[in-house]
C-alpha positions in Angstrom: -84.0 -49.4 -26.7 -86.4 -50.9 -24.8 -87.3 -47.7 -22.8 -88.8 -46.4 -26.2 -92.2 -48.1 -25.7 -92.3 -46.9 -21.9 -91.6 -43.3 -23.3 -94.2 -43.8 -26.1 -96.8 -44.6 -23.6 -95.9 -41.5 -21.5 -97.5 -39.6 -24.5 -100.8 -41.5 -24.1 -102.6 -44.5 -25.0 -102.7 -43.7 -28.7 -99.1 -44.7 -28.7 -99.2 -47.8 -26.8 -97.9 -50.9 -28.5 -98.7 -54.4 -27.3 -96.1 -57.0 -27.5 -96.3 -61.0 -27.1 -99.7 -61.2 -29.1 -102.0 -63.9 -28.2 -103.7 -65.7 -31.1 -106.8 -65.8 -28.7 -107.3 -62.1 -28.9 -108.4 -62.0 -32.6 -105.6 -60.0 -34.0 -105.7 -59.0 -37.7 -102.4 -58.9 -39.4 -101.9 -55.7 -41.0 -100.2 -57.2 -44.1 -103.7 -58.9 -45.0 -105.1 -55.3 -45.3 -102.8 -54.7 -48.4 -105.0 -57.0 -50.3 -108.0 -54.9 -51.4 -110.1 -58.5 -51.9 -109.1 -59.7 -48.4 -111.6 -60.4 -45.7 -109.6 -58.8 -43.1 -109.8 -55.4 -45.0 -113.7 -56.0 -45.3 -113.8 -56.5 -41.7 -112.1 -53.2 -40.7 -114.3 -51.2 -43.2 -117.6 -52.9 -41.9 -116.7 -52.4 -38.3 -116.0 -48.7 -38.9 -119.2 -48.4 -41.0 -121.3 -50.0 -38.2 -119.7 -48.0 -35.4 -119.8 -44.4 -37.0 -122.7 -45.1 -39.3 -121.0 -43.8 -42.2 -123.1 -43.3 -45.2 -121.1 -44.8 -48.0 -118.1 -47.2 -48.6 -115.8 -44.4 -50.0 -116.6 -42.3 -47.0 -115.9 -45.0 -44.6 -112.5 -45.7 -46.3 -111.4 -42.1 -45.9 -112.4 -42.1 -42.3 -110.4 -45.3 -41.8 -107.2 -44.1 -43.5 -107.0 -41.2 -41.3 -107.6 -43.1 -38.2 -105.3 -46.0 -39.1 -102.4 -43.4 -40.0 -103.3 -41.6 -36.9 -103.2 -44.5 -34.4 -101.7 -47.8 -35.9 -98.5 -46.3 -37.2 -98.3 -43.0 -35.1 -96.0 -44.4 -32.6 -93.5 -45.2 -35.3 -93.5 -41.2 -36.0 -93.1 -40.3 -32.6 -90.3 -42.8 -31.6 -88.2 -41.4 -34.3 -88.9 -37.9 -33.6 -88.1 -38.1 -30.0 -85.3 -40.8 -29.9 -84.4 -41.2 -33.6 -85.4 -45.0 -33.1 -87.3 -46.8 -36.0 -89.7 -49.4 -34.8 -90.5 -51.9 -37.4 -93.9 -51.3 -38.2 -93.6 -52.6 -41.6 -97.3 -54.6 -42.1 -95.9 -58.0 -41.6 -94.9 -57.2 -38.2 -98.0 -55.3 -36.9 -101.6 -56.3 -35.9 -104.6 -54.7 -35.0 -107.8 -55.5 -32.8 -111.1 -54.0 -33.7 -113.3 -51.7 -31.7 -116.8 -51.9 -31.3 -116.5 -48.0 -31.3 -114.7 -45.7 -34.1 -111.2 -46.4 -34.2 -109.0 -49.5 -33.2 -108.9 -51.1 -29.6 -105.2 -52.0 -29.7 -102.1 -52.0 -31.9 -99.5 -54.8 -31.4 -96.3 -55.8 -32.8 -95.2 -59.5 -33.5 -91.6 -58.7 -32.7 -90.7 -55.6 -30.8 -87.8 -54.5 -33.0 -86.2 -50.9 -32.8 -83.3 -49.8 -34.4 -81.6 -46.6 -34.7 -81.9 -45.4 -38.4 -82.2 -42.4 -40.4 -85.5 -41.0 -41.7 -85.3 -42.6 -45.0 -85.8 -46.0 -43.3 -89.0 -44.4 -41.3 -90.2 -43.4 -44.7 -89.8 -46.6 -46.2 -91.3 -48.9 -43.7 -94.3 -46.7 -42.5 -95.2 -45.1 -45.7 -93.8 -46.7 -48.8 -94.5 -50.4 -47.5 -97.4 -49.7 -45.3 -99.4 -46.3 -45.5 -99.3 -45.8 -49.1 -100.2 -49.5 -50.3 -103.1 -49.5 -47.6 -104.6 -46.5 -49.4 -104.1 -48.1 -52.9 -106.0 -51.3 -51.6 -108.7 -49.2 -50.1 -108.9 -47.2 -53.5 -109.5 -50.4 -55.3 -111.9 -51.8 -52.7 -114.0 -48.6 -52.3 -113.1 -46.4 -55.3 -112.4 -43.5 -52.8 -110.4 -40.9 -54.3 -106.5 -41.5 -53.9 -105.7 -37.8 -53.4 -108.3 -37.8 -50.1 -106.8 -41.1 -49.0 -103.4 -39.9 -49.1 -104.7 -36.8 -47.3 -105.6 -39.1 -44.6 -102.3 -40.6 -44.5 -100.6 -36.8 -44.3 -103.0 -36.0 -41.4 -102.3 -39.4 -39.7 -98.5 -38.8 -39.7 -98.6 -35.1 -38.6 -100.8 -36.0 -35.8 -98.2 -37.8 -33.9 -96.0 -34.8 -33.9 -98.7 -32.4 -33.1 -100.3 -34.3 -30.4 -97.0 -35.0 -28.7 -96.0 -31.2 -28.9 -99.2 -30.7 -26.5 -98.3 -33.6 -24.2 -94.9 -32.4 -23.0 -92.9 -33.0 -25.9 -90.3 -30.4 -27.0 -92.1 -28.3 -29.4 -88.6 -27.3 -31.3 -87.5 -31.0 -31.3 -90.8 -32.0 -32.8 -91.1 -29.2 -35.5 -87.7 -29.8 -36.8 -88.4 -33.7 -36.8 -91.7 -33.1 -38.8 -90.1 -30.8 -41.5 -87.4 -33.5 -41.9 -89.8 -36.3 -42.4 -91.9 -34.3 -44.7 -89.0 -33.2 -46.9 -88.2 -37.0 -47.2 -91.7 -38.5 -47.4 -93.3 -40.0 -50.5 -96.6 -39.5 -51.8 -96.9 -35.9 -52.1 -97.8 -35.3 -48.6 -96.3 -32.0 -48.4 -99.1 -30.6 -50.6 -102.0 -32.2 -48.4 -101.8 -29.9 -45.4 -99.7 -27.8 -43.0 -98.4 -27.9 -39.6 -98.5 -24.5 -37.8 -97.2 -23.6 -34.6 -99.4 -21.6 -31.9 -98.7 -19.9 -28.5 -101.4 -19.0 -26.0 -100.1 -17.7 -22.5 -97.4 -20.4 -21.5 -98.7 -23.4 -23.8 -97.5 -23.8 -27.1 -98.0 -26.6 -29.7 -98.1 -27.9 -33.5 -101.5 -28.2 -35.0 -102.3 -29.4 -38.6 -104.5 -27.9 -41.5 -105.9 -30.4 -43.8 -106.1 -29.6 -47.5 -108.6 -32.8 -48.0 -111.7 -34.1 -46.2 -112.0 -37.6 -44.6 -116.2 -36.9 -44.7 -116.5 -37.8 -41.0 -119.2 -35.1 -41.0 -121.2 -37.6 -43.2 -121.1 -40.2 -40.3 -124.0 -40.6 -37.8 -122.1 -38.6 -35.5 -122.2 -35.5 -37.8 -119.0 -33.9 -36.6 -116.1 -32.3 -38.3 -112.3 -32.9 -37.3 -110.7 -29.9 -35.9 -108.4 -29.8 -38.9 -111.3 -30.2 -41.4 -110.6 -28.2 -44.7 -114.5 -27.2 -44.7 -113.6 -24.5 -42.3 -111.6 -21.6 -43.0 -108.1 -21.5 -42.0 -109.1 -18.5 -39.7 -111.8 -20.4 -37.9 -109.4 -23.5 -37.6 -106.9 -21.3 -36.0 -109.2 -19.5 -33.6 -110.4 -22.9 -32.4 -107.0 -24.2 -32.3 -106.2 -21.3 -30.0 -109.0 -21.9 -27.8 -108.3 -25.6 -27.1 -104.6 -24.7 -26.6 -105.5 -22.1 -24.0 -107.9 -24.8 -22.2 -105.1 -27.5 -22.6 -107.4 -29.7 -24.5 -105.9 -31.9 -27.3 -108.3 -31.8 -30.3 -108.3 -34.8 -32.8 
């Protein structure tokens, strides 16, 4: 199972997991983020607000949730989709390093534990024990809407399948894997967005259409995500077709 980590890295830096963590590198244990009163959760929210210039605490929380689900736990989604392998990404085994920019600098594992397991294990470890409790903690901390926070979870989970489909992954396999995951997922993720399949010339890939907004357009950057529900479905599909034809991977 050691080849799982190398294969993940072949899909891009988003899926790289550091192992053998050094205490000198200022890692934040993800289990601490589940406490809405923790200093660590405050550090994560403050770092994003300073980096992106978000206008409010709840907007910052929504942005963090989408980015977190799309980077911190994305490798677990992809490992299961392509290899049927479940990486132990329960919060006690995961740590992050903050970045001076929007997002996270690195994601690491305390123990690089990987096992063959069904989708139910993936859902339990990544959703039930990690992402959904984190959303609940940010709801308490910032009063951000839980449906919007869960929308960030749904978007981030789908991102792993979609990005990999446009970076050499088997589109059929990834589409089936996503459908299996979604049919088992808790938190009502199936109501918060839709994965569509598009083809332009020889290029084909999966794309996500959100039903909720992460409010990133209220940041100092004033840009909308490619999947933003503030745009019509037709406009999003048109944009996705363009970037697919150009070989670009939108966020």
